XYZ file of C-alpha atoms in Angstrom:
421
model
C -24.289 -94.342 -136.038
C -25.742 -94.391 -132.539
C -29.116 -96.058 -132.482
C -31.960 -95.009 -130.236
C -31.605 -98.276 -128.334
C -27.931 -97.624 -127.561
C -28.696 -94.047 -126.627
C -31.411 -95.186 -124.233
C -29.122 -97.816 -122.745
C -26.363 -95.279 -122.216
C -28.759 -92.814 -120.597
C -30.020 -95.477 -118.236
C -26.473 -96.429 -117.285
C -25.611 -92.788 -116.637
C -28.694 -92.317 -114.471
C -27.890 -95.519 -112.552
C -24.345 -94.327 -111.932
C -25.583 -90.948 -110.705
C -28.140 -92.645 -108.466
C -25.443 -94.901 -107.018
C -23.269 -91.883 -106.353
C -26.147 -90.178 -104.552
C -27.022 -93.274 -102.556
C -23.421 -94.007 -101.577
C -21.561 -90.707 -101.406
C -17.795 -91.025 -101.349
C -17.629 -89.013 -98.174
C -19.808 -91.479 -96.256
C -16.983 -93.954 -95.663
C -14.608 -91.174 -94.643
C -17.186 -89.718 -92.250
C -17.752 -93.129 -90.677
C -13.997 -93.660 -90.249
C -13.656 -90.222 -88.684
C -16.524 -90.919 -86.281
C -14.802 -94.078 -85.023
C -11.336 -92.479 -84.704
C -9.836 -92.557 -81.199
C -9.395 -89.130 -79.597
C -6.744 -87.971 -77.129
C -6.475 -84.568 -75.432
C -3.098 -83.874 -73.800
C -3.662 -81.427 -70.933
C -0.426 -79.740 -69.859
C 0.172 -77.746 -66.692
C 2.020 -74.528 -67.641
C 1.814 -72.903 -64.206
C 4.716 -70.980 -62.713
C 6.032 -73.998 -60.773
C 6.983 -75.630 -64.089
C 10.094 -73.406 -64.032
C 11.696 -75.653 -61.384
C 14.877 -77.286 -62.670
C 14.719 -80.751 -61.147
C 14.173 -83.154 -64.059
C 17.445 -84.426 -65.517
C 19.104 -81.036 -64.992
C 16.512 -79.068 -66.907
C 13.237 -77.349 -66.096
C 9.993 -79.290 -65.881
C 8.693 -77.221 -68.795
C 11.684 -78.132 -70.963
C 11.251 -81.809 -70.118
C 7.554 -81.620 -71.030
C 8.316 -79.925 -74.361
C 10.918 -82.535 -75.242
C 8.522 -85.349 -74.362
C 5.695 -83.749 -76.358
C 7.848 -83.429 -79.484
C 8.760 -87.118 -79.333
C 5.160 -88.110 -78.647
C 3.912 -86.053 -81.615
C 6.394 -87.838 -83.882
C 5.177 -91.249 -82.692
C 1.416 -90.620 -82.633
C -0.434 -93.199 -84.804
C -2.076 -91.761 -87.917
C -5.547 -92.892 -86.876
C -5.481 -90.984 -83.582
C -7.077 -87.532 -83.440
C -4.952 -85.603 -80.968
C -5.309 -82.211 -79.308
C -3.405 -80.170 -76.728
C -4.938 -78.062 -73.954
C -3.061 -75.904 -71.466
C -3.799 -74.705 -67.963
C -2.067 -71.708 -66.377
C -0.368 -70.672 -69.631
C -1.646 -67.117 -70.169
C -2.451 -65.164 -66.983
C 0.569 -64.139 -64.817
C -1.360 -62.009 -62.296
C -2.630 -62.525 -58.751
C -6.385 -62.311 -59.339
C -7.654 -65.750 -58.395
C -10.924 -65.462 -60.303
C -9.094 -64.673 -63.534
C -6.339 -67.212 -62.908
C -8.860 -70.001 -62.418
C -10.262 -69.393 -65.904
C -6.827 -69.736 -67.483
C -7.221 -72.789 -69.689
C -7.033 -72.765 -73.480
C -7.040 -75.140 -76.413
C -3.511 -74.893 -77.800
C -4.140 -77.345 -80.645
C -7.664 -78.607 -81.524
C -8.502 -82.306 -81.341
C -8.401 -83.643 -84.882
C -6.073 -85.032 -87.561
C -2.530 -84.243 -86.443
C -0.309 -81.733 -88.247
C 2.963 -82.486 -86.448
C 4.749 -79.329 -87.571
C 1.920 -77.064 -86.474
C 1.491 -78.841 -83.134
C 5.229 -78.668 -82.364
C 5.288 -74.963 -83.216
C 2.426 -74.368 -80.785
C 4.192 -76.283 -77.991
C 7.414 -74.323 -78.568
C 5.671 -71.047 -77.617
C 4.751 -72.205 -74.100
C 6.343 -70.609 -71.038
C 5.528 -71.236 -67.331
C 3.110 -68.511 -66.281
C 0.246 -68.742 -63.822
C -2.221 -70.750 -61.777
C -3.175 -74.455 -61.721
C -6.901 -74.693 -62.633
C -7.068 -78.481 -63.059
C -10.830 -78.762 -62.522
C -11.798 -76.156 -65.152
C -9.272 -77.614 -67.586
C -10.775 -81.115 -67.262
C -14.273 -79.784 -67.930
C -13.077 -78.011 -71.068
C -11.057 -81.051 -72.177
C -14.194 -83.209 -71.975
C -15.851 -80.717 -74.335
C -12.812 -80.913 -76.649
C -13.462 -84.651 -77.056
C -17.201 -84.347 -77.640
C -18.653 -86.300 -80.567
C -17.641 -89.478 -82.317
C -17.930 -93.097 -81.247
C -14.256 -93.966 -80.815
C -12.355 -94.148 -77.538
C -11.728 -90.870 -75.674
C -8.803 -90.226 -73.363
C -7.501 -87.216 -71.424
C -3.835 -87.335 -70.398
C -3.184 -84.774 -67.653
C 0.439 -83.799 -66.925
C 0.869 -81.628 -63.829
C 3.485 -80.774 -61.201
C 1.126 -79.536 -58.474
C -2.322 -79.788 -56.971
C -5.240 -77.663 -58.112
C -5.273 -74.049 -56.866
C -8.894 -73.301 -57.758
C -10.950 -75.115 -55.107
C -13.833 -75.427 -54.244
C -14.119 -76.799 -57.812
C -12.608 -80.107 -56.682
C -10.888 -81.924 -59.608
C -11.907 -85.296 -58.123
C -15.553 -84.266 -58.182
C -15.108 -82.997 -61.737
C -13.684 -86.396 -62.761
C -16.590 -88.196 -61.084
C -19.038 -85.903 -62.886
C -17.385 -86.728 -66.214
C -17.544 -90.457 -65.433
C -21.215 -90.187 -64.471
C -22.072 -88.915 -67.953
C -21.343 -92.388 -69.313
C -19.449 -91.142 -72.371
C -16.619 -93.649 -71.977
C -13.953 -91.032 -71.303
C -10.820 -92.091 -69.400
C -8.517 -89.673 -67.574
C -4.898 -90.711 -67.004
C -2.707 -88.531 -64.802
C 1.067 -88.063 -64.656
C 2.653 -86.281 -61.704
C 5.992 -84.542 -62.232
C 8.116 -84.940 -59.080
C 4.951 -85.432 -56.979
C 4.452 -84.812 -53.288
C 1.978 -86.717 -51.146
C -0.907 -84.249 -51.526
C -0.536 -83.950 -55.286
C -0.171 -87.714 -55.670
C -3.402 -88.233 -53.724
C -5.318 -85.746 -55.891
C -4.052 -87.061 -59.243
C -4.716 -90.663 -58.133
C -8.271 -89.716 -57.214
C -8.860 -88.109 -60.629
C -7.609 -91.191 -62.457
C -9.479 -93.639 -60.224
C -12.798 -91.875 -60.834
C -12.712 -92.714 -64.571
C -10.829 -96.022 -64.528
C -7.588 -94.359 -65.579
C -4.082 -94.650 -64.181
C -1.741 -92.414 -62.191
C 2.013 -92.477 -62.791
C 4.771 -90.686 -60.913
C 7.387 -89.221 -63.273
C 10.839 -87.952 -62.342
C 12.747 -88.298 -65.642
C 12.165 -87.056 -69.192
C 12.421 -90.539 -70.679
C 9.763 -91.829 -68.276
C 7.425 -89.009 -69.294
C 7.922 -89.690 -73.006
C 7.430 -93.431 -72.645
C 4.303 -93.129 -70.534
C 2.547 -90.557 -72.734
C 3.411 -92.624 -75.815
C 1.971 -95.700 -74.103
C -1.281 -93.924 -73.286
C -1.672 -92.486 -76.800
C -1.008 -95.919 -78.313
C -3.510 -97.451 -75.894
C -6.189 -95.118 -77.241
C -5.532 -96.493 -80.742
C -5.964 -100.122 -79.668
C -9.181 -101.797 -80.864
C -11.885 -101.397 -78.256
C -12.956 -104.754 -76.855
C -15.572 -104.615 -74.146
C -14.668 -107.098 -71.400
C -17.368 -109.161 -69.709
C -17.796 -108.413 -66.018
C -17.370 -111.441 -63.772
C -16.826 -112.081 -60.088
C -14.190 -114.563 -59.035
C -14.631 -116.696 -55.918
C -12.430 -117.237 -52.877
C -12.010 -120.925 -53.775
C -12.102 -123.013 -56.942
C -15.205 -125.004 -55.987
C -17.306 -121.821 -55.998
C -15.621 -120.155 -58.987
C -17.479 -119.182 -62.182
C -16.757 -121.279 -65.292
C -15.359 -119.102 -68.088
C -15.286 -119.631 -71.845
C -12.746 -118.054 -74.228
C -12.987 -114.282 -73.925
C -11.937 -111.139 -72.076
C -13.175 -110.635 -68.515
C -12.923 -107.874 -65.932
C -13.073 -108.103 -62.164
C -11.777 -106.316 -59.064
C -9.491 -107.854 -56.471
C -8.954 -106.346 -53.048
C -5.544 -106.111 -51.394
C -4.498 -109.436 -49.856
C -7.279 -111.293 -51.696
C -7.266 -114.247 -54.126
C -9.592 -114.703 -57.076
C -10.499 -118.122 -58.531
C -11.996 -118.989 -61.927
C -12.694 -122.320 -63.674
C -12.034 -123.298 -67.302
C -12.913 -126.615 -68.993
C -10.189 -127.965 -71.289
C -10.864 -130.895 -73.627
C -8.143 -133.462 -74.486
C -6.019 -132.132 -77.347
C -6.803 -128.507 -76.492
C -4.500 -125.849 -75.089
C -5.414 -123.286 -72.428
C -3.804 -119.881 -72.803
C -4.528 -117.370 -70.064
C -3.161 -113.983 -69.071
C -4.007 -111.417 -66.420
C -3.286 -107.724 -65.955
C -3.727 -105.907 -62.656
C -3.787 -102.084 -62.714
C -2.792 -99.818 -59.840
C -5.493 -97.184 -60.247
C -4.389 -95.398 -57.057
C -1.179 -94.776 -55.127
C 0.444 -98.058 -54.044
C 3.633 -98.950 -52.250
C 6.646 -99.990 -54.374
C 7.722 -103.597 -54.829
C 4.754 -105.674 -55.927
C 3.866 -108.554 -58.189
C 1.119 -110.613 -59.767
C 0.774 -114.407 -59.864
C -1.424 -116.550 -62.148
C -1.634 -120.277 -61.359
C -3.325 -123.157 -63.184
C -4.310 -125.785 -60.635
C -6.251 -129.062 -60.756
C -9.514 -129.341 -58.820
C -7.540 -131.426 -56.286
C -5.085 -128.584 -55.656
C -2.072 -129.785 -57.658
C -0.306 -126.948 -59.466
C -0.019 -127.478 -63.230
C 1.798 -124.348 -64.363
C 2.231 -120.750 -63.244
C 3.104 -117.306 -64.562
C 4.396 -114.452 -62.435
C 5.802 -110.946 -62.736
C 7.241 -108.404 -60.296
C 7.658 -104.623 -60.315
C 9.411 -101.940 -58.295
C 7.081 -98.968 -58.698
C 8.060 -97.862 -62.208
C 4.905 -99.131 -63.897
C 1.245 -99.068 -62.947
C 0.198 -102.301 -64.699
C 1.525 -105.794 -64.025
C 0.806 -108.641 -66.449
C 1.643 -112.316 -66.698
C 0.384 -115.400 -68.537
C 0.571 -119.173 -68.866
C -0.055 -122.039 -71.304
C -1.336 -125.529 -70.556
C -1.629 -128.136 -73.371
C -4.013 -130.965 -72.486
C -2.679 -134.214 -73.957
C -4.856 -136.240 -76.295
C -6.297 -139.539 -75.053
C -6.760 -142.545 -77.371
C -9.438 -144.164 -75.228
C -12.738 -142.414 -75.959
C -14.134 -143.516 -72.597
C -11.494 -141.458 -70.745
C -11.441 -138.522 -73.195
C -13.301 -136.121 -70.927
C -12.809 -132.451 -70.265
C -10.570 -131.403 -67.399
C -11.579 -128.532 -65.148
C -8.633 -126.216 -64.621
C -8.729 -123.739 -61.757
C -7.125 -120.347 -62.412
C -5.934 -118.467 -59.336
C -5.057 -114.753 -59.488
C -3.052 -113.197 -56.647
C -1.356 -109.808 -56.461
C 0.935 -108.264 -53.845
C 0.015 -104.601 -54.306
C -0.494 -102.700 -51.051
C -2.288 -99.387 -50.615
C -0.236 -96.279 -50.052
C -0.589 -94.166 -46.939
C -4.071 -92.668 -46.613
C -5.331 -94.403 -49.779
C -8.649 -96.245 -49.771
C -8.341 -99.996 -50.120
C -11.820 -100.455 -51.610
C -12.939 -101.106 -54.218
C -10.298 -103.632 -55.212
C -7.808 -103.066 -57.994
C -9.152 -103.650 -61.518
C -7.962 -106.780 -63.280
C -8.462 -108.079 -66.808
C -8.338 -111.802 -67.465
C -7.968 -113.229 -70.962
C -8.952 -116.864 -71.506
C -8.321 -118.642 -74.793
C -8.982 -122.367 -75.276
C -7.718 -123.518 -78.680
C -6.844 -126.742 -80.458
C -3.416 -127.834 -79.280
C -0.466 -128.356 -81.614
C -0.871 -131.473 -83.767
C 1.027 -134.520 -82.625
C 4.046 -134.958 -84.873
C 4.450 -138.262 -86.705
C 8.208 -137.740 -86.326
C 8.087 -138.542 -82.617
C 9.364 -142.022 -81.740
C 7.713 -144.312 -79.270
C 10.281 -143.425 -76.620
C 9.470 -139.740 -76.921
C 12.603 -138.953 -78.954
C 12.299 -137.240 -82.303
C 13.827 -138.839 -85.376
C 16.547 -136.245 -85.206
C 17.965 -138.155 -82.233
C 17.958 -141.399 -84.239
C 19.751 -139.614 -87.065
C 22.376 -138.375 -84.621
C 22.800 -141.885 -83.268
C 23.173 -143.251 -86.799
C 25.874 -140.691 -87.603
C 27.774 -141.616 -84.432
C 27.604 -145.322 -85.271
C 28.685 -144.670 -88.857
C 31.640 -142.594 -87.624
C 32.636 -145.358 -85.229
C 32.562 -148.042 -87.941
C 34.425 -145.798 -90.372
C 37.122 -145.283 -87.732
C 37.499 -149.060 -87.291
C 37.766 -149.627 -91.050
C 40.265 -146.792 -91.482
C 42.413 -148.178 -88.625
C 42.372 -151.692 -90.167
C 43.363 -150.323 -93.599
C 46.186 -148.250 -92.075
C 47.600 -151.280 -90.226
C 47.407 -153.388 -93.416
C 49.280 -150.723 -95.428
C 52.012 -150.543 -92.783
C 52.351 -154.343 -92.763
C 52.665 -154.427 -96.583
C 55.272 -151.644 -96.528
C 57.418 -153.508 -93.987
C 57.202 -156.718 -96.011
C 58.517 -154.917 -99.105
């Protein structure tokens, strides 16, 4: 029999459960996750020039479709992705109508790969190239949410709808302060188109990449979509000096700076005995640059002696160059001499501006500094710096030598006994 006390207790528990459900609705966590999801809008040029057959023996449109299908298969689950077209619907000659020809082919949101691929399959090269209007609409596509936002523009020609200058549109988007980045990819670009797409990317801190092969297009779009899914870490702005003595002292963290062409940047890091300095730098070509370039990161003492270096070189096929280094600071037994060492980090790049491209501001660089406890000193290291494995090897050699002597003596004794008998 249920007593009144038990009935009251059960009612209270039920009310508490209902109250908890009202206070913490199950959809709250999902809504919060959705709000932080990274968003990417792929903006594809479907103008008439995309019929040209100059990418791996197929049309530019066919190459773009192939790349899109592979990108859709590889898109991370957490990324909300959409597709917008420009020049896909109006085949006529009326400029006013042609410059309005931009449409949302697939809305930005959770990705249904089958549906998105079906939408891409219907595209055919048609009309004008309204890049400016398409960028404005793409910014609206990405409205809302607190995650990263990225537009990836793929085009084979410059905008045909001036005076709405795409560069000014990109600057207007950047001025809104919504954290939206525009990356541009030029299919078989000429000088004028390269200049315009570089300007669009530069205005929002994005990158421009020249593409002449299907595989390059697939790899680059995949890279940009994956980049949107990376955790957002806000780097700390710093300003490197032209010499170590004047350089800022950095702690462990991520830093951003700009370095002009032909310039060096210096930074200082204090490393205690027993610690290890790990540093890396990435320099981005956010505008058209000449091929054949590199980046150098050096760790130097305050007296100018090089400790270690990292370097990388490129030939124009990538727009970001990265390198890194490690420096373990040995432990010191004497406490009086166990002081921190100031290590000077020097960053140098060999990018050079393309023809007609502004050299200022400098190229953006990101510097990662990590000072951690170094690897523990192994008790298996002998006083001469040789591990015990070497002593074991020496012991085996000596044992083999002695065994050989004994075996030779026994063999000679057996032969002598046999001859005697």
